[in-house]
Backbone as a printed PyTorch tensor [residue, N CA C, xyz], in Angstrom:
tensor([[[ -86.7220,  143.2290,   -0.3120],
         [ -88.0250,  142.7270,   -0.7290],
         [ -88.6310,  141.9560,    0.4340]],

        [[ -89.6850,  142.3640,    0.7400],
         [ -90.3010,  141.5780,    1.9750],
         [ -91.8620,  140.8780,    1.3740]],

        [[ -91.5080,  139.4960,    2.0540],
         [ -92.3730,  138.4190,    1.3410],
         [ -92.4040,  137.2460,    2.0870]],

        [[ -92.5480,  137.8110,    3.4420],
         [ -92.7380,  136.6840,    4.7160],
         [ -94.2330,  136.5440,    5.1910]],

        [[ -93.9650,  136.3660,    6.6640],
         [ -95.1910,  136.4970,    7.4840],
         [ -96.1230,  137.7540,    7.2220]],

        [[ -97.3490,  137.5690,    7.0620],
         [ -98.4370,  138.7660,    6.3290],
         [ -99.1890,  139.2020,    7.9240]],

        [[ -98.6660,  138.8820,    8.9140],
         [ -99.4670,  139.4970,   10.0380],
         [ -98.8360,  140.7120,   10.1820]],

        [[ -99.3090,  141.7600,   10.5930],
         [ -99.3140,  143.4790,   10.7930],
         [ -97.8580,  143.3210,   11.6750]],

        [[ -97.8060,  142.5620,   12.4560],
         [ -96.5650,  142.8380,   13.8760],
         [ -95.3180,  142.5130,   12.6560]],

        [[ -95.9140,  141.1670,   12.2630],
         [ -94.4870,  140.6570,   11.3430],
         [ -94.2970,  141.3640,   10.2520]],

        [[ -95.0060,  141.8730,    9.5710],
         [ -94.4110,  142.8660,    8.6460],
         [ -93.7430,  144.1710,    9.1510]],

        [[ -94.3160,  144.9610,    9.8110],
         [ -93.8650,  146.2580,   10.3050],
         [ -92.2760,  145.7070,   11.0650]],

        [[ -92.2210,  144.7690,   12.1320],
         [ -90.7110,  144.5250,   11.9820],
         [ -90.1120,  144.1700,   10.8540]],

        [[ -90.2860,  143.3930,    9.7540],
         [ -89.2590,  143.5430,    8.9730],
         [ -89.2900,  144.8750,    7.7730]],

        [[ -90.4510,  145.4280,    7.9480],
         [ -89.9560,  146.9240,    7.4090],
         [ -89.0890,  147.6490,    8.6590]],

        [[ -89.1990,  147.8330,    9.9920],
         [ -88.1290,  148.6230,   10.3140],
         [ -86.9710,  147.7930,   10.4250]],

        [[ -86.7680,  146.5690,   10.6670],
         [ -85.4640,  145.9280,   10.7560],
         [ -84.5410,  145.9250,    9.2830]],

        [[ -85.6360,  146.1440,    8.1490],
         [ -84.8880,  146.4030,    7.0160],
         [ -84.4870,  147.7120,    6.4050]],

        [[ -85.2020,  148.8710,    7.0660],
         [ -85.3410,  150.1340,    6.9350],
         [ -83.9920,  150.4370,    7.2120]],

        [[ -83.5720,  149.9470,    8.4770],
         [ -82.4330,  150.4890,    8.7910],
         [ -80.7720,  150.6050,    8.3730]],

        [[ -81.0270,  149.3410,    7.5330],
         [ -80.0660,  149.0530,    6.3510],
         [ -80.2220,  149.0390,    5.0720]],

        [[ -81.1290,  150.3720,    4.8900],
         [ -81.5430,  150.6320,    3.5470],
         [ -80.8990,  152.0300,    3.4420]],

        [[ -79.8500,  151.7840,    2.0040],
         [ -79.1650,  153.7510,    2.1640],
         [ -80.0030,  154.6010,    1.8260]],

        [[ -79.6220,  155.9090,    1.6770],
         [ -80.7760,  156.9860,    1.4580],
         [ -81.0010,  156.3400,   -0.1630]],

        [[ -82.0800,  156.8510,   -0.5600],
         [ -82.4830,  156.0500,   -2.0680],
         [ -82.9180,  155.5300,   -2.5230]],

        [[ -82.3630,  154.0260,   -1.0860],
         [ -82.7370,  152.5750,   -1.3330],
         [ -84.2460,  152.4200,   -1.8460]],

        [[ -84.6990,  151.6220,   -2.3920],
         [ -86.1280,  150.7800,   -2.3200],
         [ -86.7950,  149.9870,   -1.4220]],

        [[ -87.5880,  150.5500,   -0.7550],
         [ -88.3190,  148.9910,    0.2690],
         [ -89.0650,  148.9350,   -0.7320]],

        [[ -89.2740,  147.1830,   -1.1680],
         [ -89.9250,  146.4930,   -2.2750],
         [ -91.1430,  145.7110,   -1.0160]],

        [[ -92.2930,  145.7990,   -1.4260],
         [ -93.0190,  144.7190,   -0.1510],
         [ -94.5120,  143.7300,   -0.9680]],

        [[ -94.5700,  142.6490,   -0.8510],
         [ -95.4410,  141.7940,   -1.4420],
         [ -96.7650,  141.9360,   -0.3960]],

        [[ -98.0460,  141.8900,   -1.0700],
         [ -99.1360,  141.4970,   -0.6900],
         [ -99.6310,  142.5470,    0.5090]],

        [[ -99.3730,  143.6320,    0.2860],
         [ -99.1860,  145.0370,    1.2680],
         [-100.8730,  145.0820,    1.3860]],

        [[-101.6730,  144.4750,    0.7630],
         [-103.3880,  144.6750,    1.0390],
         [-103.4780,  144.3010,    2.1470]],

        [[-102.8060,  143.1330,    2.6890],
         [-102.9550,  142.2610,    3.7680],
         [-103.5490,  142.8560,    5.0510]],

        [[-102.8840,  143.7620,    5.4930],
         [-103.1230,  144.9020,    6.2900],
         [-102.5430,  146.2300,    6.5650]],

        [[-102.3430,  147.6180,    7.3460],
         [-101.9680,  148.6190,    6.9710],
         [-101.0150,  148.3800,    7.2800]],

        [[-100.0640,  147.7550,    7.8600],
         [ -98.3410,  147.2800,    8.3640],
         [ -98.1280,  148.7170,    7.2070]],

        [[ -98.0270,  148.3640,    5.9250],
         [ -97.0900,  149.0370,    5.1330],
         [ -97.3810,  150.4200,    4.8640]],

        [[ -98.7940,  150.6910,    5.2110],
         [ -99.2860,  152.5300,    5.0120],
         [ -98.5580,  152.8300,    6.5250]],

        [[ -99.4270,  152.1790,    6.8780],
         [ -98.6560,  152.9790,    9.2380],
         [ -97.3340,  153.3190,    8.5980]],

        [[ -96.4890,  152.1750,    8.3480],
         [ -94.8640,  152.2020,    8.3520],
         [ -94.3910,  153.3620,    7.7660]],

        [[ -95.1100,  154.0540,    6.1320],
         [ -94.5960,  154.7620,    5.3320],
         [ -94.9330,  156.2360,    6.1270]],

        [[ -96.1050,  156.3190,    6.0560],
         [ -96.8650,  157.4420,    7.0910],
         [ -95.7140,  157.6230,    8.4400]],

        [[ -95.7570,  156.6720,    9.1310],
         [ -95.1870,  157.4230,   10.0790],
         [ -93.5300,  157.7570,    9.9610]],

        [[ -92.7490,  157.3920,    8.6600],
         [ -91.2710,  157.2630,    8.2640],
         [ -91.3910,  158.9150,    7.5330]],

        [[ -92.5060,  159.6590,    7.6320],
         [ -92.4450,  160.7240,    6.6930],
         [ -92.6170,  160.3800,    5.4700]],

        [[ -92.5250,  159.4040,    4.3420],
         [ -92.2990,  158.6710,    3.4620],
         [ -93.2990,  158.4000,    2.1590]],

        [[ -93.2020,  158.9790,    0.8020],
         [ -94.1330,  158.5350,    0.4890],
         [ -94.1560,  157.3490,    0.0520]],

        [[ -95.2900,  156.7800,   -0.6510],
         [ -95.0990,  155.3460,   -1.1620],
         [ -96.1550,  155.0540,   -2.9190]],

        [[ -95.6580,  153.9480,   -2.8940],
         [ -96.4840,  153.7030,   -4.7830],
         [ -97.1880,  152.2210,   -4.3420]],

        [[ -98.2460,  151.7440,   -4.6670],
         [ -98.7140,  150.6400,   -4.4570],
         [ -99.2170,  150.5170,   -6.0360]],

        [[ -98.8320,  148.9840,   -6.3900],
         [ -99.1820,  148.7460,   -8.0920],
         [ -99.6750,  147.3050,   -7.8070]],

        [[-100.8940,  147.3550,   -8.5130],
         [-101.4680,  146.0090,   -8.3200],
         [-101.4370,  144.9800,   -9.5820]],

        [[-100.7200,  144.1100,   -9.6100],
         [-100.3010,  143.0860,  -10.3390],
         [-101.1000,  141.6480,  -10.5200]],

        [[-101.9100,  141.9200,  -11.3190],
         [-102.6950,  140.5930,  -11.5080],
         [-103.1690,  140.4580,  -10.2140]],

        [[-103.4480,  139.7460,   -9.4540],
         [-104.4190,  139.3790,   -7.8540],
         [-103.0000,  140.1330,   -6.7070]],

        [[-101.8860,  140.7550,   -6.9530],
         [-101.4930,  140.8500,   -5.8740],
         [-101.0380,  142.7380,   -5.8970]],

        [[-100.7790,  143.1590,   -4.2640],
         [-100.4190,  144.4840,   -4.9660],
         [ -99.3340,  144.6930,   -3.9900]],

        [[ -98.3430,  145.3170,   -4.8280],
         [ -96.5050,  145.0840,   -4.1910],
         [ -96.8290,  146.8820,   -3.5200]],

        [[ -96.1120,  147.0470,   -2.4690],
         [ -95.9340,  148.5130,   -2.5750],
         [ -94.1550,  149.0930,   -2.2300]],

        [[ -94.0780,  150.0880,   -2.7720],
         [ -92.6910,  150.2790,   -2.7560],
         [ -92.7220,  151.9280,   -2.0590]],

        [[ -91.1570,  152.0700,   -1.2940],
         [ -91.1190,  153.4120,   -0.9860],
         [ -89.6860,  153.5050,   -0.7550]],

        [[ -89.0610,  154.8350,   -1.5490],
         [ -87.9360,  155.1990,   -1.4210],
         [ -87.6340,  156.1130,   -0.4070]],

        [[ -86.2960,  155.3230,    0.5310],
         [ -85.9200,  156.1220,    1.3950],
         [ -85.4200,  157.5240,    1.1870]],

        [[ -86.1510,  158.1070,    1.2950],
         [ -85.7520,  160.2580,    1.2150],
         [ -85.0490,  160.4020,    2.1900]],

        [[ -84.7790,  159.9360,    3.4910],
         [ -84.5580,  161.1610,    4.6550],
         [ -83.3730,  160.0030,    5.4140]]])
């Protein structure tokens, strides 16, 4: 679950620093993904699709590792 720093650099590292210890399957869970595209670039360029659900004022997006 990523729910740190909301700047584009700091998110996209901790999606790949967490990517990489995610098994095939896993869930990347990510908070406040409107912030900026950190989390579309990341999924897009992982091959990857993704679900974004917007929860009262915030919207989480999630994507299961396929590959």
């Amino acid at each position: 679950l990523h729910d740190g720093s909301h700047t584009y650099r700091d998110m996209l590292h901790d999606y790949t620093t967490s990517w990489t210890k995610l098994p095939k399957n896993g869930i990347l869970v990510s908070d406040d993904v409107n912030y900026n595209d950190a989390f579309l670039d990341f999924s897009s360029s992982h091959g990857q699709k993704h679900e974004i659900l917007k929860m009262e004022e915030k919207f989480m997006g999630f994507i299961k590792k396929s590959k």
